[in-house]
């Protein structure tokens, strides 16, 4: 049996831009990707804390140290600059994997700097 579980989460990221005239995706700062163990091209779910929107897209690489969280293309219509979002990635685990299961939760401050990395939920 396999179970879909939380793999990683970037919690309370501040949207720095919403670019409608771009091929759809979410741009995430390279340092935040590394901290969260997320990957370029990975499917993620975006949860907008401000308006309740939930939608899926994929990750593109943002410039290291810029703290960019930018929604692009059609997704740009679901957020506003300054909105707080949660970026969630899931993975499928088998029962043996779950013996050592540790999701990665990256908590951000208002400037998208890392406050804490938690290895649990």
PDB file of N, CA, C and O in Angstrom, residues 15-93:
ATOM      1  N   UNK A  15       3.567  36.888  -1.162  1.00  0.00           N
ATOM      2  CA  UNK A  15       3.636  37.021  -2.619  1.00  0.00           C
ATOM      3  C   UNK A  15       4.324  38.340  -2.956  1.00  0.00           C
ATOM      4  O   UNK A  15       3.887  39.406  -2.514  1.00  0.00           O
ATOM      5  N   UNK A  16       5.407  38.259  -3.732  1.00  0.00           N
ATOM      6  CA  UNK A  16       6.166  39.456  -4.092  1.00  0.00           C
ATOM      7  C   UNK A  16       5.751  40.015  -5.450  1.00  0.00           C
ATOM      8  O   UNK A  16       6.038  41.170  -5.753  1.00  0.00           O
ATOM      9  N   UNK A  17       5.074  39.182  -6.269  1.00  0.00           N
ATOM     10  CA  UNK A  17       4.627  39.647  -7.582  1.00  0.00           C
ATOM     11  C   UNK A  17       3.606  38.668  -8.141  1.00  0.00           C
ATOM     12  O   UNK A  17       3.574  37.494  -7.756  1.00  0.00           O
ATOM     13  N   UNK A  18       2.780  39.156  -9.024  1.00  0.00           N
ATOM     14  CA  UNK A  18       1.814  38.339  -9.769  1.00  0.00           C
ATOM     15  C   UNK A  18       1.919  38.797 -11.223  1.00  0.00           C
ATOM     16  O   UNK A  18       1.553  39.921 -11.551  1.00  0.00           O
ATOM     17  N   UNK A  19       2.466  37.934 -12.074  1.00  0.00           N
ATOM     18  CA  UNK A  19       2.796  38.286 -13.448  1.00  0.00           C
ATOM     19  C   UNK A  19       1.888  37.530 -14.418  1.00  0.00           C
ATOM     20  O   UNK A  19       2.165  36.382 -14.758  1.00  0.00           O
ATOM     21  N   UNK A  20       0.815  38.178 -14.849  1.00  0.00           N
ATOM     22  CA  UNK A  20      -0.161  37.546 -15.734  1.00  0.00           C
ATOM     23  C   UNK A  20       0.434  37.180 -17.095  1.00  0.00           C
ATOM     24  O   UNK A  20       0.100  36.147 -17.663  1.00  0.00           O
ATOM     25  N   UNK A  21       1.325  37.992 -17.608  1.00  0.00           N
ATOM     26  CA  UNK A  21       1.874  37.792 -18.953  1.00  0.00           C
ATOM     27  C   UNK A  21       3.133  36.942 -18.933  1.00  0.00           C
ATOM     28  O   UNK A  21       4.184  37.334 -19.424  1.00  0.00           O
ATOM     29  N   UNK A  22       3.022  35.752 -18.361  1.00  0.00           N
ATOM     30  CA  UNK A  22       4.142  34.822 -18.261  1.00  0.00           C
ATOM     31  C   UNK A  22       3.580  33.414 -18.339  1.00  0.00           C
ATOM     32  O   UNK A  22       2.453  33.172 -17.908  1.00  0.00           O
ATOM     33  N   UNK A  23       4.352  32.493 -18.833  1.00  0.00           N
ATOM     34  CA  UNK A  23       3.920  31.088 -18.857  1.00  0.00           C
ATOM     35  C   UNK A  23       3.716  30.639 -17.416  1.00  0.00           C
ATOM     36  O   UNK A  23       4.565  30.883 -16.566  1.00  0.00           O
ATOM     37  N   UNK A  24       2.592  29.986 -17.148  1.00  0.00           N
ATOM     38  CA  UNK A  24       2.171  29.678 -15.786  1.00  0.00           C
ATOM     39  C   UNK A  24       3.158  28.913 -14.931  1.00  0.00           C
ATOM     40  O   UNK A  24       3.874  28.057 -15.412  1.00  0.00           O
ATOM     41  N   UNK A  25       3.209  29.242 -13.651  1.00  0.00           N
ATOM     42  CA  UNK A  25       4.066  28.584 -12.675  1.00  0.00           C
ATOM     43  C   UNK A  25       4.183  29.460 -11.445  1.00  0.00           C
ATOM     44  O   UNK A  25       3.573  30.512 -11.349  1.00  0.00           O
ATOM     45  N   UNK A  26       5.017  29.030 -10.495  1.00  0.00           N
ATOM     46  CA  UNK A  26       5.363  29.858  -9.346  1.00  0.00           C
ATOM     47  C   UNK A  26       6.881  29.963  -9.289  1.00  0.00           C
ATOM     48  O   UNK A  26       7.583  28.959  -9.355  1.00  0.00           O
ATOM     49  N   UNK A  27       7.380  31.169  -9.203  1.00  0.00           N
ATOM     50  CA  UNK A  27       8.806  31.415  -9.055  1.00  0.00           C
ATOM     51  C   UNK A  27       9.121  31.450  -7.564  1.00  0.00           C
ATOM     52  O   UNK A  27       8.489  32.199  -6.820  1.00  0.00           O
ATOM     53  N   UNK A  28      10.083  30.615  -7.142  1.00  0.00           N
ATOM     54  CA  UNK A  28      10.479  30.548  -5.739  1.00  0.00           C
ATOM     55  C   UNK A  28      11.987  30.732  -5.638  1.00  0.00           C
ATOM     56  O   UNK A  28      12.752  30.078  -6.356  1.00  0.00           O
ATOM     57  N   UNK A  29      12.407  31.594  -4.738  1.00  0.00           N
ATOM     58  CA  UNK A  29      13.822  31.847  -4.459  1.00  0.00           C
ATOM     59  C   UNK A  29      14.572  30.512  -4.274  1.00  0.00           C
ATOM     60  O   UNK A  29      14.097  29.609  -3.589  1.00  0.00           O
ATOM     61  N   UNK A  30      15.753  30.417  -4.867  1.00  0.00           N
ATOM     62  CA  UNK A  30      16.549  29.187  -4.821  1.00  0.00           C
ATOM     63  C   UNK A  30      16.866  28.748  -3.386  1.00  0.00           C
ATOM     64  O   UNK A  30      16.841  27.555  -3.074  1.00  0.00           O
ATOM     65  N   UNK A  31      17.153  29.668  -2.499  1.00  0.00           N
ATOM     66  CA  UNK A  31      17.450  29.308  -1.108  1.00  0.00           C
ATOM     67  C   UNK A  31      16.240  28.699  -0.408  1.00  0.00           C
ATOM     68  O   UNK A  31      16.383  27.770   0.392  1.00  0.00           O
ATOM     69  N   UNK A  32      15.054  29.221  -0.715  1.00  0.00           N
ATOM     70  CA  UNK A  32      13.840  28.665  -0.115  1.00  0.00           C
ATOM     71  C   UNK A  32      13.565  27.271  -0.657  1.00  0.00           C
ATOM     72  O   UNK A  32      13.113  26.385   0.079  1.00  0.00           O
ATOM     73  N   UNK A  33      13.859  27.060  -1.944  1.00  0.00           N
ATOM     74  CA  UNK A  33      13.715  25.720  -2.523  1.00  0.00           C
ATOM     75  C   UNK A  33      14.638  24.729  -1.830  1.00  0.00           C
ATOM     76  O   UNK A  33      14.220  23.624  -1.476  1.00  0.00           O
ATOM     77  N   UNK A  34      15.881  25.112  -1.648  1.00  0.00           N
ATOM     78  CA  UNK A  34      16.842  24.216  -0.994  1.00  0.00           C
ATOM     79  C   UNK A  34      16.405  23.891   0.430  1.00  0.00           C
ATOM     80  O   UNK A  34      16.445  22.730   0.848  1.00  0.00           O
ATOM     81  N   UNK A  35      15.976  24.896   1.176  1.00  0.00           N
ATOM     82  CA  UNK A  35      15.561  24.687   2.560  1.00  0.00           C
ATOM     83  C   UNK A  35      14.359  23.753   2.641  1.00  0.00           C
ATOM     84  O   UNK A  35      14.262  22.932   3.554  1.00  0.00           O
ATOM     85  N   UNK A  36      13.454  23.870   1.673  1.00  0.00           N
ATOM     86  CA  UNK A  36      12.218  23.074   1.688  1.00  0.00           C
ATOM     87  C   UNK A  36      12.380  21.719   1.003  1.00  0.00           C
ATOM     88  O   UNK A  36      11.468  20.900   1.046  1.00  0.00           O
ATOM     89  N   UNK A  37      13.513  21.502   0.344  1.00  0.00           N
ATOM     90  CA  UNK A  37      13.780  20.272  -0.414  1.00  0.00           C
ATOM     91  C   UNK A  37      12.839  20.117  -1.601  1.00  0.00           C
ATOM     92  O   UNK A  37      12.620  19.022  -2.102  1.00  0.00           O
ATOM     93  N   UNK A  38      12.264  21.218  -2.054  1.00  0.00           N
ATOM     94  CA  UNK A  38      11.441  21.193  -3.260  1.00  0.00           C
ATOM     95  C   UNK A  38      12.344  21.330  -4.474  1.00  0.00           C
ATOM     96  O   UNK A  38      13.489  21.757  -4.358  1.00  0.00           O
ATOM     97  N   UNK A  39      11.806  20.969  -5.650  1.00  0.00           N
ATOM     98  CA  UNK A  39      12.606  20.939  -6.860  1.00  0.00           C
ATOM     99  C   UNK A  39      11.943  21.734  -7.985  1.00  0.00           C
ATOM    100  O   UNK A  39      10.714  21.809  -8.058  1.00  0.00           O
ATOM    101  N   UNK A  40      12.766  22.263  -8.852  1.00  0.00           N
ATOM    102  CA  UNK A  40      12.280  22.941 -10.059  1.00  0.00           C
ATOM    103  C   UNK A  40      11.450  21.939 -10.859  1.00  0.00           C
ATOM    104  O   UNK A  40      11.846  20.784 -11.031  1.00  0.00           O
ATOM    105  N   UNK A  41      10.292  22.383 -11.317  1.00  0.00           N
ATOM    106  CA  UNK A  41       9.396  21.530 -12.090  1.00  0.00           C
ATOM    107  C   UNK A  41       8.425  20.719 -11.252  1.00  0.00           C
ATOM    108  O   UNK A  41       7.494  20.121 -11.786  1.00  0.00           O
ATOM    109  N   UNK A  42       8.613  20.693  -9.954  1.00  0.00           N
ATOM    110  CA  UNK A  42       7.754  19.904  -9.073  1.00  0.00           C
ATOM    111  C   UNK A  42       6.364  20.524  -8.985  1.00  0.00           C
ATOM    112  O   UNK A  42       6.205  21.739  -8.911  1.00  0.00           O
ATOM    113  N   UNK A  43       5.357  19.662  -8.973  1.00  0.00           N
ATOM    114  CA  UNK A  43       3.981  20.111  -8.785  1.00  0.00           C
ATOM    115  C   UNK A  43       3.784  20.503  -7.332  1.00  0.00           C
ATOM    116  O   UNK A  43       4.196  19.786  -6.416  1.00  0.00           O
ATOM    117  N   UNK A  44       3.159  21.665  -7.119  1.00  0.00           N
ATOM    118  CA  UNK A  44       2.851  22.139  -5.774  1.00  0.00           C
ATOM    119  C   UNK A  44       1.423  22.652  -5.736  1.00  0.00           C
ATOM    120  O   UNK A  44       0.856  23.040  -6.756  1.00  0.00           O
ATOM    121  N   UNK A  45       0.874  22.640  -4.548  1.00  0.00           N
ATOM    122  CA  UNK A  45      -0.444  23.230  -4.315  1.00  0.00           C
ATOM    123  C   UNK A  45      -0.220  24.553  -3.594  1.00  0.00           C
ATOM    124  O   UNK A  45       0.596  24.648  -2.679  1.00  0.00           O
ATOM    125  N   UNK A  46      -0.930  25.580  -4.041  1.00  0.00           N
ATOM    126  CA  UNK A  46      -0.837  26.906  -3.445  1.00  0.00           C
ATOM    127  C   UNK A  46      -2.131  27.166  -2.683  1.00  0.00           C
ATOM    128  O   UNK A  46      -3.224  27.025  -3.234  1.00  0.00           O
ATOM    129  N   UNK A  47      -1.991  27.558  -1.421  1.00  0.00           N
ATOM    130  CA  UNK A  47      -3.134  27.865  -0.572  1.00  0.00           C
ATOM    131  C   UNK A  47      -3.038  29.338  -0.206  1.00  0.00           C
ATOM    132  O   UNK A  47      -2.096  29.750   0.474  1.00  0.00           O
ATOM    133  N   UNK A  48      -3.973  30.132  -0.685  1.00  0.00           N
ATOM    134  CA  UNK A  48      -3.938  31.567  -0.422  1.00  0.00           C
ATOM    135  C   UNK A  48      -4.677  31.837   0.892  1.00  0.00           C
ATOM    136  O   UNK A  48      -5.896  31.645   0.986  1.00  0.00           O
ATOM    137  N   UNK A  49      -3.940  32.278   1.888  1.00  0.00           N
ATOM    138  CA  UNK A  49      -4.514  32.543   3.205  1.00  0.00           C
ATOM    139  C   UNK A  49      -5.486  33.724   3.146  1.00  0.00           C
ATOM    140  O   UNK A  49      -6.509  33.735   3.836  1.00  0.00           O
ATOM    141  N   UNK A  50      -5.212  34.699   2.288  1.00  0.00           N
ATOM    142  CA  UNK A  50      -6.037  35.905   2.235  1.00  0.00           C
ATOM    143  C   UNK A  50      -7.425  35.670   1.658  1.00  0.00           C
ATOM    144  O   UNK A  50      -8.397  36.269   2.118  1.00  0.00           O
ATOM    145  N   UNK A  51      -7.527  34.830   0.622  1.00  0.00           N
ATOM    146  CA  UNK A  51      -8.827  34.688  -0.043  1.00  0.00           C
ATOM    147  C   UNK A  51      -9.347  33.253  -0.118  1.00  0.00           C
ATOM    148  O   UNK A  51     -10.416  33.017  -0.672  1.00  0.00           O
ATOM    149  N   UNK A  52      -8.598  32.282   0.393  1.00  0.00           N
ATOM    150  CA  UNK A  52      -9.059  30.905   0.418  1.00  0.00           C
ATOM    151  C   UNK A  52      -8.850  30.128  -0.867  1.00  0.00           C
ATOM    152  O   UNK A  52      -9.195  28.947  -0.937  1.00  0.00           O
ATOM    153  N   UNK A  53      -8.294  30.744  -1.900  1.00  0.00           N
ATOM    154  CA  UNK A  53      -8.034  30.039  -3.162  1.00  0.00           C
ATOM    155  C   UNK A  53      -7.054  28.895  -2.929  1.00  0.00           C
ATOM    156  O   UNK A  53      -6.113  29.005  -2.148  1.00  0.00           O
ATOM    157  N   UNK A  54      -7.297  27.788  -3.640  1.00  0.00           N
ATOM    158  CA  UNK A  54      -6.400  26.629  -3.639  1.00  0.00           C
ATOM    159  C   UNK A  54      -6.224  26.225  -5.096  1.00  0.00           C
ATOM    160  O   UNK A  54      -7.209  26.005  -5.796  1.00  0.00           O
ATOM    161  N   UNK A  55      -4.972  26.114  -5.539  1.00  0.00           N
ATOM    162  CA  UNK A  55      -4.725  25.720  -6.923  1.00  0.00           C
ATOM    163  C   UNK A  55      -3.348  25.075  -7.033  1.00  0.00           C
ATOM    164  O   UNK A  55      -2.509  25.216  -6.141  1.00  0.00           O
ATOM    165  N   UNK A  56      -3.127  24.372  -8.123  1.00  0.00           N
ATOM    166  CA  UNK A  56      -1.864  23.677  -8.361  1.00  0.00           C
ATOM    167  C   UNK A  56      -1.108  24.332  -9.496  1.00  0.00           C
ATOM    168  O   UNK A  56      -1.697  24.877 -10.427  1.00  0.00           O
ATOM    169  N   UNK A  57       0.210  24.252  -9.418  1.00  0.00           N
ATOM    170  CA  UNK A  57       1.088  24.722 -10.479  1.00  0.00           C
ATOM    171  C   UNK A  57       2.416  23.993 -10.320  1.00  0.00           C
ATOM    172  O   UNK A  57       2.501  23.014  -9.579  1.00  0.00           O
ATOM    173  N   UNK A  58       3.443  24.476 -11.002  1.00  0.00           N
ATOM    174  CA  UNK A  58       4.767  23.869 -10.875  1.00  0.00           C
ATOM    175  C   UNK A  58       5.789  24.961 -10.577  1.00  0.00           C
ATOM    176  O   UNK A  58       5.558  26.145 -10.820  1.00  0.00           O
ATOM    177  N   UNK A  59       6.932  24.540 -10.054  1.00  0.00           N
ATOM    178  CA  UNK A  59       7.960  25.476  -9.588  1.00  0.00           C
ATOM    179  C   UNK A  59       8.938  25.829 -10.705  1.00  0.00           C
ATOM    180  O   UNK A  59       9.389  24.953 -11.437  1.00  0.00           O
ATOM    181  N   UNK A  60       9.284  27.134 -10.772  1.00  0.00           N
ATOM    182  CA  UNK A  60      10.436  27.560 -11.561  1.00  0.00           C
ATOM    183  C   UNK A  60      11.412  28.265 -10.613  1.00  0.00           C
ATOM    184  O   UNK A  60      11.023  28.769  -9.560  1.00  0.00           O
ATOM    185  N   UNK A  61      12.662  28.263 -10.999  1.00  0.00           N
ATOM    186  CA  UNK A  61      13.741  28.754 -10.153  1.00  0.00           C
ATOM    187  C   UNK A  61      13.777  30.272 -10.081  1.00  0.00           C
ATOM    188  O   UNK A  61      13.807  30.952 -11.111  1.00  0.00           O
ATOM    189  N   UNK A  62      13.796  30.779  -8.857  1.00  0.00           N
ATOM    190  CA  UNK A  62      13.970  32.204  -8.629  1.00  0.00           C
ATOM    191  C   UNK A  62      15.405  32.505  -8.238  1.00  0.00           C
ATOM    192  O   UNK A  62      16.149  31.609  -7.814  1.00  0.00           O
ATOM    193  N   UNK A  63      15.779  33.745  -8.368  1.00  0.00           N
ATOM    194  CA  UNK A  63      17.149  34.145  -8.073  1.00  0.00           C
ATOM    195  C   UNK A  63      17.455  34.016  -6.584  1.00  0.00           C
ATOM    196  O   UNK A  63      16.667  34.448  -5.734  1.00  0.00           O
ATOM    197  N   UNK A  64      18.590  33.412  -6.286  1.00  0.00           N
ATOM    198  CA  UNK A  64      19.039  33.186  -4.911  1.00  0.00           C
ATOM    199  C   UNK A  64      19.134  34.507  -4.146  1.00  0.00           C
ATOM    200  O   UNK A  64      19.692  35.487  -4.618  1.00  0.00           O
ATOM    201  N   UNK A  65      18.541  34.528  -2.952  1.00  0.00           N
ATOM    202  CA  UNK A  65      18.649  35.680  -2.070  1.00  0.00           C
ATOM    203  C   UNK A  65      17.650  36.794  -2.320  1.00  0.00           C
ATOM    204  O   UNK A  65      17.583  37.745  -1.536  1.00  0.00           O
ATOM    205  N   UNK A  66      16.847  36.701  -3.382  1.00  0.00           N
ATOM    206  CA  UNK A  66      15.870  37.758  -3.678  1.00  0.00           C
ATOM    207  C   UNK A  66      14.553  37.585  -2.925  1.00  0.00           C
ATOM    208  O   UNK A  66      13.748  38.497  -2.872  1.00  0.00           O
ATOM    209  N   UNK A  67      14.325  36.394  -2.400  1.00  0.00           N
ATOM    210  CA  UNK A  67      13.122  36.046  -1.624  1.00  0.00           C
ATOM    211  C   UNK A  67      11.829  36.192  -2.433  1.00  0.00           C
ATOM    212  O   UNK A  67      10.759  36.486  -1.898  1.00  0.00           O
ATOM    213  N   UNK A  68      11.949  35.964  -3.744  1.00  0.00           N
ATOM    214  CA  UNK A  68      10.792  36.066  -4.620  1.00  0.00           C
ATOM    215  C   UNK A  68       9.831  34.899  -4.442  1.00  0.00           C
ATOM    216  O   UNK A  68      10.238  33.738  -4.369  1.00  0.00           O
ATOM    217  N   UNK A  69       8.569  35.237  -4.381  1.00  0.00           N
ATOM    218  CA  UNK A  69       7.454  34.303  -4.468  1.00  0.00           C
ATOM    219  C   UNK A  69       6.504  34.960  -5.464  1.00  0.00           C
ATOM    220  O   UNK A  69       5.763  35.884  -5.125  1.00  0.00           O
ATOM    221  N   UNK A  70       6.589  34.528  -6.719  1.00  0.00           N
ATOM    222  CA  UNK A  70       5.837  35.180  -7.793  1.00  0.00           C
ATOM    223  C   UNK A  70       4.942  34.168  -8.493  1.00  0.00           C
ATOM    224  O   UNK A  70       5.421  33.139  -8.979  1.00  0.00           O
ATOM    225  N   UNK A  71       3.654  34.469  -8.552  1.00  0.00           N
ATOM    226  CA  UNK A  71       2.708  33.643  -9.295  1.00  0.00           C
ATOM    227  C   UNK A  71       2.617  34.155 -10.708  1.00  0.00           C
ATOM    228  O   UNK A  71       2.471  35.363 -10.924  1.00  0.00           O
ATOM    229  N   UNK A  72       2.709  33.246 -11.656  1.00  0.00           N
ATOM    230  CA  UNK A  72       2.783  33.605 -13.072  1.00  0.00           C
ATOM    231  C   UNK A  72       1.616  33.031 -13.865  1.00  0.00           C
ATOM    232  O   UNK A  72       1.040  32.013 -13.489  1.00  0.00           O
ATOM    233  N   UNK A  73       1.301  33.657 -14.982  1.00  0.00           N
ATOM    234  CA  UNK A  73       0.250  33.175 -15.869  1.00  0.00           C
ATOM    235  C   UNK A  73      -1.115  33.243 -15.213  1.00  0.00           C
ATOM    236  O   UNK A  73      -1.405  34.157 -14.438  1.00  0.00           O
ATOM    237  N   UNK A  74      -1.955  32.249 -15.507  1.00  0.00           N
ATOM    238  CA  UNK A  74      -3.327  32.245 -14.984  1.00  0.00           C
ATOM    239  C   UNK A  74      -3.367  32.298 -13.459  1.00  0.00           C
ATOM    240  O   UNK A  74      -4.271  32.906 -12.871  1.00  0.00           O
ATOM    241  N   UNK A  75      -2.377  31.710 -12.790  1.00  0.00           N
ATOM    242  CA  UNK A  75      -2.338  31.712 -11.324  1.00  0.00           C
ATOM    243  C   UNK A  75      -2.232  33.126 -10.763  1.00  0.00           C
ATOM    244  O   UNK A  75      -2.632  33.370  -9.622  1.00  0.00           O
ATOM    245  N   UNK A  76      -1.722  34.055 -11.555  1.00  0.00           N
ATOM    246  CA  UNK A  76      -1.591  35.438 -11.102  1.00  0.00           C
ATOM    247  C   UNK A  76      -2.953  36.054 -10.789  1.00  0.00           C
ATOM    248  O   UNK A  76      -3.043  37.019 -10.023  1.00  0.00           O
ATOM    249  N   UNK A  77      -4.015  35.508 -11.357  1.00  0.00           N
ATOM    250  CA  UNK A  77      -5.366  36.029 -11.087  1.00  0.00           C
ATOM    251  C   UNK A  77      -5.897  35.593  -9.722  1.00  0.00           C
ATOM    252  O   UNK A  77      -6.894  36.095  -9.246  1.00  0.00           O
ATOM    253  N   UNK A  78      -5.224  34.628  -9.092  1.00  0.00           N
ATOM    254  CA  UNK A  78      -5.701  34.077  -7.827  1.00  0.00           C
ATOM    255  C   UNK A  78      -5.009  34.661  -6.605  1.00  0.00           C
ATOM    256  O   UNK A  78      -5.307  34.278  -5.482  1.00  0.00           O
ATOM    257  N   UNK A  79      -4.067  35.585  -6.837  1.00  0.00           N
ATOM    258  CA  UNK A  79      -3.329  36.214  -5.733  1.00  0.00           C
ATOM    259  C   UNK A  79      -3.139  37.699  -6.010  1.00  0.00           C
ATOM    260  O   UNK A  79      -3.309  38.158  -7.141  1.00  0.00           O
ATOM    261  N   UNK A  80      -2.784  38.410  -4.972  1.00  0.00           N
ATOM    262  CA  UNK A  80      -2.361  39.800  -5.088  1.00  0.00           C
ATOM    263  C   UNK A  80      -1.010  39.929  -4.407  1.00  0.00           C
ATOM    264  O   UNK A  80      -0.721  39.200  -3.443  1.00  0.00           O
ATOM    265  N   UNK A  81      -0.210  40.845  -4.878  1.00  0.00           N
ATOM    266  CA  UNK A  81       1.055  41.141  -4.230  1.00  0.00           C
ATOM    267  C   UNK A  81       0.778  41.436  -2.761  1.00  0.00           C
ATOM    268  O   UNK A  81      -0.151  42.185  -2.436  1.00  0.00           O
ATOM    269  N   UNK A  82       1.543  40.819  -1.875  1.00  0.00           N
ATOM    270  CA  UNK A  82       1.353  40.992  -0.442  1.00  0.00           C
ATOM    271  C   UNK A  82       0.527  39.903   0.212  1.00  0.00           C
ATOM    272  O   UNK A  82       0.537  39.782   1.447  1.00  0.00           O
ATOM    273  N   UNK A  83      -0.204  39.098  -0.584  1.00  0.00           N
ATOM    274  CA  UNK A  83      -0.970  37.989  -0.007  1.00  0.00           C
ATOM    275  C   UNK A  83      -0.029  37.001   0.673  1.00  0.00           C
ATOM    276  O   UNK A  83       1.125  36.844   0.276  1.00  0.00           O
ATOM    277  N   UNK A  84      -0.548  36.316   1.681  1.00  0.00           N
ATOM    278  CA  UNK A  84       0.168  35.233   2.350  1.00  0.00           C
ATOM    279  C   UNK A  84      -0.295  33.915   1.739  1.00  0.00           C
ATOM    280  O   UNK A  84      -1.504  33.687   1.586  1.00  0.00           O
ATOM    281  N   UNK A  85       0.674  33.068   1.383  1.00  0.00           N
ATOM    282  CA  UNK A  85       0.349  31.772   0.798  1.00  0.00           C
ATOM    283  C   UNK A  85       1.125  30.669   1.508  1.00  0.00           C
ATOM    284  O   UNK A  85       2.166  30.915   2.129  1.00  0.00           O
ATOM    285  N   UNK A  86       0.586  29.471   1.402  1.00  0.00           N
ATOM    286  CA  UNK A  86       1.263  28.264   1.847  1.00  0.00           C
ATOM    287  C   UNK A  86       1.531  27.451   0.588  1.00  0.00           C
ATOM    288  O   UNK A  86       0.622  27.247  -0.230  1.00  0.00           O
ATOM    289  N   UNK A  87       2.763  27.013   0.410  1.00  0.00           N
ATOM    290  CA  UNK A  87       3.163  26.227  -0.756  1.00  0.00           C
ATOM    291  C   UNK A  87       3.401  24.807  -0.264  1.00  0.00           C
ATOM    292  O   UNK A  87       4.254  24.583   0.600  1.00  0.00           O
ATOM    293  N   UNK A  88       2.630  23.857  -0.799  1.00  0.00           N
ATOM    294  CA  UNK A  88       2.643  22.492  -0.291  1.00  0.00           C
ATOM    295  C   UNK A  88       3.022  21.515  -1.396  1.00  0.00           C
ATOM    296  O   UNK A  88       2.486  21.590  -2.507  1.00  0.00           O
ATOM    297  N   UNK A  89       3.933  20.587  -1.058  1.00  0.00           N
ATOM    298  CA  UNK A  89       4.292  19.499  -1.958  1.00  0.00           C
ATOM    299  C   UNK A  89       3.988  18.181  -1.250  1.00  0.00           C
ATOM    300  O   UNK A  89       4.233  18.044  -0.042  1.00  0.00           O
ATOM    301  N   UNK A  90       3.462  17.235  -1.997  1.00  0.00           N
ATOM    302  CA  UNK A  90       3.145  15.916  -1.461  1.00  0.00           C
ATOM    303  C   UNK A  90       4.014  14.874  -2.160  1.00  0.00           C
ATOM    304  O   UNK A  90       4.529  15.109  -3.251  1.00  0.00           O
ATOM    305  N   UNK A  91       4.161  13.721  -1.525  1.00  0.00           N
ATOM    306  CA  UNK A  91       4.867  12.599  -2.135  1.00  0.00           C
ATOM    307  C   UNK A  91       4.144  11.324  -1.723  1.00  0.00           C
ATOM    308  O   UNK A  91       3.425  11.294  -0.716  1.00  0.00           O
ATOM    309  N   UNK A  92       4.354  10.285  -2.496  1.00  0.00           N
ATOM    310  CA  UNK A  92       3.749   8.996  -2.208  1.00  0.00           C
ATOM    311  C   UNK A  92       4.775   8.121  -1.491  1.00  0.00           C
ATOM    312  O   UNK A  92       5.903   7.961  -1.965  1.00  0.00           O
ATOM    313  N   UNK A  93       4.383   7.592  -0.353  1.00  0.00           N
ATOM    314  CA  UNK A  93       5.259   6.771   0.476  1.00  0.00           C
ATOM    315  C   UNK A  93       4.659   5.383   0.640  1.00  0.00           C
ATOM    316  O   UNK A  93       3.439   5.236   0.715  1.00  0.00           O
TER     317      UNK A  93
END
